[in-house]
Amino acid sequence: MRPVRAAAMVAVMVLLAAACGSGADDPAGSADQQQPGVAGDPSVVVTAPPALRTVPAPATSTEPAATGTAPAATGTAPSATSSAPASATPTTQSLAETRFELVPVAEIASPTALVARPGTDQRYVATLTGQVWLLDPADASTAPQLVADVGTRVSQGCENGLLGLAFAPDGSLLYLSYTDTARNSRIAVVPMEGEIPQTDRSKVLLALDQPACNHNGGDLTFGPDGQLWIGFGDGGGANDVFGQGQDRDTLLGTIVRIDPSPASGRGYGIGDRNPFATSGGAPEVWAYGARNPWRFSFDRESGDLWIGDVGQDRFEEIHVLPADDGWSPGANLGWPLFEGNEQFSENGAGSDTPADLVLPVYTYSHDEGCSVTGGYVYRGSAIGALWGTYVFGDYCTGALWGLVRGPGGEPERIELGVSVPRNSLVSFGEDAGGELYVLSAAGIVFRLESVTP
């Protein structure tokens, strides 16, 4: 493995620290007060986690195991809304009985994203400083191969850098999400030749000016609809100081959906299903009211869209836009009217609850962590007991968690009993088979595995 460069490691550890709650990213250094929420308002849409595995009520004690794993459960079957893929490995072992480990697969300084190239077993890793590395699919002991470097185009410091990457569904194009040397967001498309991205032939597909250096979002992925989905933060600062969260005319604070390969062959297209394609907002916007959507993903089995949105003062939140609802076009994720399920007093006190508000399916307080890192619903074959569990974690604590449907249908968080160092849980990744990877700012890429009894 290659040694971790200390300076790069420090840089990536800054990446989310400024996005954490407690008002640290407020230029004025102030913190907001909260008021009780209005979750009982019948006009508020609260989605339930649609395709999570169900954990039946335990028949025995629910005391957690000494290792910090989840309470005992009597079954591992997925919920009735979906079925296991044929490749899933049947198991009689419950999630509570499963012990996990993080197995190092590569040392790469400042990793920010890992994606699989469709149609291959190749895994590509982006770094904060602008490099793209290829992990050898055949030999885990082989050092990663540097296949692209756009470091001269990428800004450094604060929450800037190469923040995300995604492959076109046929694997012929690589899309990069980064902040340029002026600290503005750019989405670039890069043709592939063999295993190598041809960065000298890249072009900027979408440009978005940023008023501050933090809350850039930066994640992007192709959805089941073949469209390119991109997440942007609210422009930075604190308390939505630039007033972008509820402004549908800007791409800041939104989830964007575009056609990167329109029939005209020029620029990008706007699908007719986009809620503001003809009026009422920017045509690229699919959902708005995000603060800093740090990692979102589509469940490869159900198609549901899971969004981890970083909070400010009190709560971290996870939203789900269900596929069977057409991913809730025009969904309002609430910021800054809401943080989690509570009104955010600076902007939301006394205001009417928006009719298009979609509250998170799960929140946790800053007593438990300070900056959510969104992950994936596990659909791999190696860990049968984990199938259908949404795996995510907290940047600050480094802990990995699973979200399942509890006995009463409510979301229930379980401890997976593994973690990375504090202030280092940067991202999750998924390979072609649905196995999960964990990226640490300490410069290590891990694969999540179960311990054989």
mmCIF file of C-alpha atoms in Angstrom, residues 5 8 11 109-110 127-131 149-152 154 156 161-162:
data_model
loop_
_atom_site.group_PDB
_atom_site.id
_atom_site.type_symbol
_atom_site.label_atom_id
_atom_site.label_comp_id
_atom_site.label_asym_id
_atom_site.label_seq_id
_atom_site.Cartn_x
_atom_site.Cartn_y
_atom_site.Cartn_z
ATOM 1 C CA ARG A 5 0.338 12.020 2.428
ATOM 2 C CA ALA A 8 -3.749 15.700 1.812
ATOM 3 C CA ALA A 11 -7.231 18.673 3.723
ATOM 4 C CA ALA A 109 -4.652 9.736 0.122
ATOM 5 C CA SER A 110 -7.768 11.911 0.482
ATOM 6 C CA THR A 127 -9.481 12.032 -4.433
ATOM 7 C CA LEU A 128 -9.999 15.487 -3.037
ATOM 8 C CA THR A 129 -6.877 16.759 -4.800
ATOM 9 C CA GLY A 130 -8.116 15.792 -8.277
ATOM 10 C CA GLN A 131 -6.767 12.303 -8.976
ATOM 11 C CA ASP A 149 -5.226 13.828 -12.723
ATOM 12 C CA VAL A 150 -7.190 17.085 -12.947
ATOM 13 C CA GLY A 151 -5.518 18.610 -9.917
ATOM 14 C CA THR A 152 -4.606 21.817 -11.761
ATOM 15 C CA VAL A 154 -9.450 21.866 -8.829
ATOM 16 C CA GLN A 156 -8.231 23.215 -2.477
ATOM 17 C CA GLY A 161 -11.936 19.615 -4.434
ATOM 18 C CA LEU A 162 -12.911 16.693 -6.645
#
